[in-house]
């Protein structure tokens, strides 16, 4: 299994997908500060203030807020996929992450007037708050009911199935491999 993060889905799913399944079990691609820094760099165009979470600026112990958000989002998504309700503990966890990094907006009247958004807290707490907010938007939006697991037996990646024919996380990652396996089995 490929240990390159599967990205391009909503951030909340990309966060969950940082735990791929290998022959030895689940691997945590953001289990340490360097892994998180690499993931943040890959998501740079989608995350605010990514320069604050570069490699060497964080310790492994500081990652707990992001890991907690990932755990709550993964549990909430599993509940929705199973047709159940999101647990109050997961809702409280996401709300706590957002509350730990509250958003303030400030009008900036320079050459190009704009409304700037700022979060308070340490870089990781701000990142966790942003990811929790993104997860809340996904969970309450129309795509929540379209979240699917890749149909490859050895893959745990999640994606938004807004195309009814999509069955795999990606054609290159699982789709081609499964088609080749099926072809081989039929022509054996």
PDB file of C-alpha atoms in Angstrom:
ATOM      1  CA  UNK A   1       0.000   0.000   0.000  1.00  0.00           C
ATOM      2  CA  UNK A   2       1.188   3.463  -0.887  1.00  0.00           C
ATOM      3  CA  UNK A   3       2.342   5.564   2.084  1.00  0.00           C
ATOM      4  CA  UNK A   4       1.896   8.828   0.213  1.00  0.00           C
ATOM      5  CA  UNK A   5      -1.065  10.681   1.709  1.00  0.00           C
ATOM      6  CA  UNK A   6      -4.275  10.465  -0.296  1.00  0.00           C
ATOM      7  CA  UNK A   7      -5.298  14.095  -0.725  1.00  0.00           C
ATOM      8  CA  UNK A   8      -7.786  16.061  -2.776  1.00  0.00           C
ATOM      9  CA  UNK A   9     -10.964  15.210  -0.915  1.00  0.00           C
ATOM     10  CA  UNK A  10     -12.494  17.591   1.637  1.00  0.00           C
ATOM     11  CA  UNK A  11      -9.873  18.374   4.300  1.00  0.00           C
ATOM     12  CA  UNK A  12     -11.759  16.397   6.934  1.00  0.00           C
ATOM     13  CA  UNK A  13     -11.525  13.245   4.802  1.00  0.00           C
ATOM     14  CA  UNK A  14      -7.910  13.959   3.898  1.00  0.00           C
ATOM     15  CA  UNK A  15      -7.233  14.143   7.645  1.00  0.00           C
ATOM     16  CA  UNK A  16      -8.919  10.778   8.272  1.00  0.00           C
ATOM     17  CA  UNK A  17      -7.051   9.318   5.306  1.00  0.00           C
ATOM     18  CA  UNK A  18      -3.722   9.939   7.066  1.00  0.00           C
ATOM     19  CA  UNK A  19      -4.163   6.467   8.573  1.00  0.00           C
ATOM     20  CA  UNK A  20      -3.758   4.091   5.619  1.00  0.00           C
ATOM     21  CA  UNK A  21      -3.811   0.327   6.030  1.00  0.00           C
ATOM     22  CA  UNK A  22      -0.659  -1.613   5.205  1.00  0.00           C
ATOM     23  CA  UNK A  23       0.232  -5.274   5.528  1.00  0.00           C
ATOM     24  CA  UNK A  24       1.421  -4.530   9.075  1.00  0.00           C
ATOM     25  CA  UNK A  25      -1.755  -2.642  10.039  1.00  0.00           C
ATOM     26  CA  UNK A  26      -2.646   1.035  10.156  1.00  0.00           C
ATOM     27  CA  UNK A  27       0.141   3.569   9.710  1.00  0.00           C
ATOM     28  CA  UNK A  28      -0.119   7.112  11.062  1.00  0.00           C
ATOM     29  CA  UNK A  29       1.225   9.498   8.435  1.00  0.00           C
ATOM     30  CA  UNK A  30       0.901  12.452  10.829  1.00  0.00           C
ATOM     31  CA  UNK A  31       1.989  10.558  13.934  1.00  0.00           C
ATOM     32  CA  UNK A  32       5.004  12.779  14.441  1.00  0.00           C
ATOM     33  CA  UNK A  33       5.844  16.421  13.846  1.00  0.00           C
ATOM     34  CA  UNK A  34       7.652  15.737  10.568  1.00  0.00           C
ATOM     35  CA  UNK A  35       4.690  13.779   9.192  1.00  0.00           C
ATOM     36  CA  UNK A  36       2.281  16.573  10.112  1.00  0.00           C
ATOM     37  CA  UNK A  37       4.589  19.175   8.579  1.00  0.00           C
ATOM     38  CA  UNK A  38       4.730  17.182   5.335  1.00  0.00           C
ATOM     39  CA  UNK A  39       0.926  16.798   5.244  1.00  0.00           C
ATOM     40  CA  UNK A  40       0.437  20.502   5.972  1.00  0.00           C
ATOM     41  CA  UNK A  41       2.863  21.335   3.157  1.00  0.00           C
ATOM     42  CA  UNK A  42       0.900  19.142   0.747  1.00  0.00           C
ATOM     43  CA  UNK A  43      -2.308  20.897   1.799  1.00  0.00           C
ATOM     44  CA  UNK A  44      -0.708  24.361   1.753  1.00  0.00           C
ATOM     45  CA  UNK A  45      -3.155  25.970  -0.661  1.00  0.00           C
ATOM     46  CA  UNK A  46      -6.074  24.822   1.450  1.00  0.00           C
ATOM     47  CA  UNK A  47      -4.851  25.654   4.953  1.00  0.00           C
ATOM     48  CA  UNK A  48      -4.240  29.061   6.522  1.00  0.00           C
ATOM     49  CA  UNK A  49      -0.949  29.897   8.227  1.00  0.00           C
ATOM     50  CA  UNK A  50       0.779  26.705   7.115  1.00  0.00           C
ATOM     51  CA  UNK A  51       4.233  28.207   7.590  1.00  0.00           C
ATOM     52  CA  UNK A  52       3.713  27.953  11.344  1.00  0.00           C
ATOM     53  CA  UNK A  53       3.610  24.127  11.235  1.00  0.00           C
ATOM     54  CA  UNK A  54       6.813  23.497   9.268  1.00  0.00           C
ATOM     55  CA  UNK A  55       9.197  20.688  10.125  1.00  0.00           C
ATOM     56  CA  UNK A  56      11.379  21.586  13.071  1.00  0.00           C
ATOM     57  CA  UNK A  57       8.924  24.095  14.551  1.00  0.00           C
ATOM     58  CA  UNK A  58       6.801  21.539  16.444  1.00  0.00           C
ATOM     59  CA  UNK A  59       7.413  18.754  18.897  1.00  0.00           C
ATOM     60  CA  UNK A  60       5.614  15.422  18.698  1.00  0.00           C
ATOM     61  CA  UNK A  61       3.837  16.205  21.991  1.00  0.00           C
ATOM     62  CA  UNK A  62       2.182  19.285  20.483  1.00  0.00           C
ATOM     63  CA  UNK A  63       0.224  17.223  17.929  1.00  0.00           C
ATOM     64  CA  UNK A  64      -2.505  16.069  20.331  1.00  0.00           C
ATOM     65  CA  UNK A  65      -5.109  18.682  19.234  1.00  0.00           C
ATOM     66  CA  UNK A  66      -4.861  17.624  15.565  1.00  0.00           C
ATOM     67  CA  UNK A  67      -4.972  13.925  16.480  1.00  0.00           C
ATOM     68  CA  UNK A  68      -8.029  14.529  18.675  1.00  0.00           C
ATOM     69  CA  UNK A  69      -9.832  16.299  15.822  1.00  0.00           C
ATOM     70  CA  UNK A  70      -8.949  13.439  13.479  1.00  0.00           C
ATOM     71  CA  UNK A  71     -10.318  10.873  15.950  1.00  0.00           C
ATOM     72  CA  UNK A  72     -13.577  12.799  16.439  1.00  0.00           C
ATOM     73  CA  UNK A  73     -14.059  13.337  12.703  1.00  0.00           C
ATOM     74  CA  UNK A  74     -13.327   9.677  11.928  1.00  0.00           C
ATOM     75  CA  UNK A  75     -15.829   8.533  14.547  1.00  0.00           C
ATOM     76  CA  UNK A  76     -18.479  10.990  13.334  1.00  0.00           C
ATOM     77  CA  UNK A  77     -18.023   9.963   9.703  1.00  0.00           C
ATOM     78  CA  UNK A  78     -18.219   6.264  10.635  1.00  0.00           C
ATOM     79  CA  UNK A  79     -21.485   6.949  12.473  1.00  0.00           C
ATOM     80  CA  UNK A  80     -22.958   8.736   9.462  1.00  0.00           C
ATOM     81  CA  UNK A  81     -21.797   6.032   7.060  1.00  0.00           C
ATOM     82  CA  UNK A  82     -23.440   3.397   9.282  1.00  0.00           C
ATOM     83  CA  UNK A  83     -26.695   5.370   9.238  1.00  0.00           C
ATOM     84  CA  UNK A  84     -26.428   6.451  12.870  1.00  0.00           C
ATOM     85  CA  UNK A  85     -26.198   9.722  14.713  1.00  0.00           C
ATOM     86  CA  UNK A  86     -22.972  11.530  15.487  1.00  0.00           C
ATOM     87  CA  UNK A  87     -22.130  10.976  19.145  1.00  0.00           C
ATOM     88  CA  UNK A  88     -22.364  13.867  21.597  1.00  0.00           C
ATOM     89  CA  UNK A  89     -18.709  13.205  22.530  1.00  0.00           C
ATOM     90  CA  UNK A  90     -17.587  13.758  18.934  1.00  0.00           C
ATOM     91  CA  UNK A  91     -19.670  16.907  18.640  1.00  0.00           C
ATOM     92  CA  UNK A  92     -18.225  18.184  21.928  1.00  0.00           C
ATOM     93  CA  UNK A  93     -14.684  17.339  20.771  1.00  0.00           C
ATOM     94  CA  UNK A  94     -15.046  19.260  17.531  1.00  0.00           C
ATOM     95  CA  UNK A  95     -16.696  22.178  19.328  1.00  0.00           C
ATOM     96  CA  UNK A  96     -13.857  22.222  21.887  1.00  0.00           C
ATOM     97  CA  UNK A  97     -11.258  22.367  19.100  1.00  0.00           C
ATOM     98  CA  UNK A  98     -13.071  25.283  17.470  1.00  0.00           C
ATOM     99  CA  UNK A  99     -13.477  27.060  20.825  1.00  0.00           C
ATOM    100  CA  UNK A 100      -9.768  26.647  21.611  1.00  0.00           C
ATOM    101  CA  UNK A 101      -8.931  28.662  18.483  1.00  0.00           C
ATOM    102  CA  UNK A 102     -11.722  31.209  18.140  1.00  0.00           C
ATOM    103  CA  UNK A 103     -12.049  33.143  14.917  1.00  0.00           C
ATOM    104  CA  UNK A 104     -11.915  36.903  14.828  1.00  0.00           C
ATOM    105  CA  UNK A 105     -12.418  38.974  11.727  1.00  0.00           C
ATOM    106  CA  UNK A 106     -10.786  42.290  11.028  1.00  0.00           C
ATOM    107  CA  UNK A 107     -11.493  44.793   8.294  1.00  0.00           C
ATOM    108  CA  UNK A 108      -8.303  45.768   6.470  1.00  0.00           C
ATOM    109  CA  UNK A 109      -8.648  48.951   4.467  1.00  0.00           C
ATOM    110  CA  UNK A 110      -5.458  49.061   2.405  1.00  0.00           C
ATOM    111  CA  UNK A 111      -5.051  49.236  -1.360  1.00  0.00           C
ATOM    112  CA  UNK A 112      -7.517  46.386  -1.701  1.00  0.00           C
ATOM    113  CA  UNK A 113     -10.042  46.430   1.167  1.00  0.00           C
ATOM    114  CA  UNK A 114     -10.588  42.994   2.633  1.00  0.00           C
ATOM    115  CA  UNK A 115     -11.937  41.131   5.604  1.00  0.00           C
ATOM    116  CA  UNK A 116      -9.174  39.100   7.263  1.00  0.00           C
ATOM    117  CA  UNK A 117      -9.786  36.103   9.486  1.00  0.00           C
ATOM    118  CA  UNK A 118      -7.516  35.297  12.419  1.00  0.00           C
ATOM    119  CA  UNK A 119      -7.495  32.498  14.979  1.00  0.00           C
ATOM    120  CA  UNK A 120      -5.934  32.674  18.418  1.00  0.00           C
ATOM    121  CA  UNK A 121      -3.827  29.966  20.036  1.00  0.00           C
ATOM    122  CA  UNK A 122      -0.665  28.076  19.196  1.00  0.00           C
ATOM    123  CA  UNK A 123      -0.078  27.039  15.575  1.00  0.00           C
ATOM    124  CA  UNK A 124      -1.273  23.476  16.178  1.00  0.00           C
ATOM    125  CA  UNK A 125      -4.335  24.621  18.130  1.00  0.00           C
ATOM    126  CA  UNK A 126      -5.210  27.008  15.278  1.00  0.00           C
ATOM    127  CA  UNK A 127      -4.731  24.195  12.754  1.00  0.00           C
ATOM    128  CA  UNK A 128      -6.930  21.876  14.822  1.00  0.00           C
ATOM    129  CA  UNK A 129      -9.602  24.576  15.078  1.00  0.00           C
ATOM    130  CA  UNK A 130      -9.554  25.140  11.341  1.00  0.00           C
ATOM    131  CA  UNK A 131      -9.756  21.377  10.649  1.00  0.00           C
ATOM    132  CA  UNK A 132     -12.613  21.003  13.154  1.00  0.00           C
ATOM    133  CA  UNK A 133     -14.513  23.818  11.461  1.00  0.00           C
ATOM    134  CA  UNK A 134     -13.949  22.241   8.054  1.00  0.00           C
ATOM    135  CA  UNK A 135     -15.178  18.908   9.438  1.00  0.00           C
ATOM    136  CA  UNK A 136     -18.280  20.550  10.904  1.00  0.00           C
ATOM    137  CA  UNK A 137     -19.076  22.076   7.501  1.00  0.00           C
ATOM    138  CA  UNK A 138     -18.661  18.681   5.827  1.00  0.00           C
ATOM    139  CA  UNK A 139     -20.748  16.852   8.438  1.00  0.00           C
ATOM    140  CA  UNK A 140     -23.599  19.354   8.200  1.00  0.00           C
ATOM    141  CA  UNK A 141     -23.481  19.775   4.428  1.00  0.00           C
ATOM    142  CA  UNK A 142     -24.936  17.791   1.545  1.00  0.00           C
ATOM    143  CA  UNK A 143     -21.719  15.812   0.950  1.00  0.00           C
ATOM    144  CA  UNK A 144     -21.979  14.077   4.341  1.00  0.00           C
ATOM    145  CA  UNK A 145     -24.365  11.478   2.972  1.00  0.00           C
ATOM    146  CA  UNK A 146     -22.102  10.870  -0.048  1.00  0.00           C
ATOM    147  CA  UNK A 147     -19.006   9.775   1.899  1.00  0.00           C
ATOM    148  CA  UNK A 148     -17.872   6.310   0.863  1.00  0.00           C
ATOM    149  CA  UNK A 149     -15.071   3.890   1.644  1.00  0.00           C
ATOM    150  CA  UNK A 150     -12.911   2.631  -1.202  1.00  0.00           C
ATOM    151  CA  UNK A 151     -14.158  -0.773  -2.386  1.00  0.00           C
ATOM    152  CA  UNK A 152     -10.674  -2.286  -2.531  1.00  0.00           C
ATOM    153  CA  UNK A 153     -10.434  -4.872   0.241  1.00  0.00           C
ATOM    154  CA  UNK A 154      -7.071  -3.639   1.444  1.00  0.00           C
ATOM    155  CA  UNK A 155      -7.882   0.087   1.373  1.00  0.00           C
ATOM    156  CA  UNK A 156      -9.538   2.222   4.048  1.00  0.00           C
ATOM    157  CA  UNK A 157      -9.493   5.553   2.221  1.00  0.00           C
ATOM    158  CA  UNK A 158     -12.659   7.654   2.246  1.00  0.00           C
ATOM    159  CA  UNK A 159     -13.950   9.919  -0.506  1.00  0.00           C
ATOM    160  CA  UNK A 160     -17.023  11.920  -1.446  1.00  0.00           C
ATOM    161  CA  UNK A 161     -18.866   9.796  -3.976  1.00  0.00           C
ATOM    162  CA  UNK A 162     -20.551  12.558  -5.936  1.00  0.00           C
ATOM    163  CA  UNK A 163     -20.266  10.324  -9.012  1.00  0.00           C
ATOM    164  CA  UNK A 164     -22.451   7.230  -8.601  1.00  0.00           C
ATOM    165  CA  UNK A 165     -20.003   5.136 -10.636  1.00  0.00           C
ATOM    166  CA  UNK A 166     -16.967   5.925  -8.495  1.00  0.00           C
ATOM    167  CA  UNK A 167     -15.987   2.862  -6.480  1.00  0.00           C
ATOM    168  CA  UNK A 168     -12.354   3.434  -5.522  1.00  0.00           C
ATOM    169  CA  UNK A 169     -10.442   6.171  -3.790  1.00  0.00           C
ATOM    170  CA  UNK A 170      -8.620   6.743  -7.076  1.00  0.00           C
ATOM    171  CA  UNK A 171      -8.154   4.892 -10.333  1.00  0.00           C
ATOM    172  CA  UNK A 172      -4.388   5.030 -10.001  1.00  0.00           C
ATOM    173  CA  UNK A 173      -4.215   3.982  -6.367  1.00  0.00           C
ATOM    174  CA  UNK A 174      -6.753   1.130  -6.235  1.00  0.00           C
ATOM    175  CA  UNK A 175      -8.966   1.036  -9.323  1.00  0.00           C
ATOM    176  CA  UNK A 176      -6.341  -0.151 -11.798  1.00  0.00           C
ATOM    177  CA  UNK A 177      -4.929  -2.687  -9.337  1.00  0.00           C
ATOM    178  CA  UNK A 178      -8.368  -4.198  -8.686  1.00  0.00           C
ATOM    179  CA  UNK A 179      -9.210  -4.324 -12.394  1.00  0.00           C
ATOM    180  CA  UNK A 180      -5.928  -6.106 -13.119  1.00  0.00           C
ATOM    181  CA  UNK A 181      -6.590  -8.591 -10.300  1.00  0.00           C
ATOM    182  CA  UNK A 182     -10.096  -9.297 -11.650  1.00  0.00           C
ATOM    183  CA  UNK A 183      -8.786  -9.710 -15.193  1.00  0.00           C
ATOM    184  CA  UNK A 184      -6.133 -12.116 -13.959  1.00  0.00           C
ATOM    185  CA  UNK A 185      -8.729 -14.151 -12.009  1.00  0.00           C
ATOM    186  CA  UNK A 186     -11.052 -14.368 -15.031  1.00  0.00           C
ATOM    187  CA  UNK A 187      -8.285 -15.429 -17.401  1.00  0.00           C
ATOM    188  CA  UNK A 188      -6.445 -17.764 -15.056  1.00  0.00           C
TER     189      UNK A 188
END
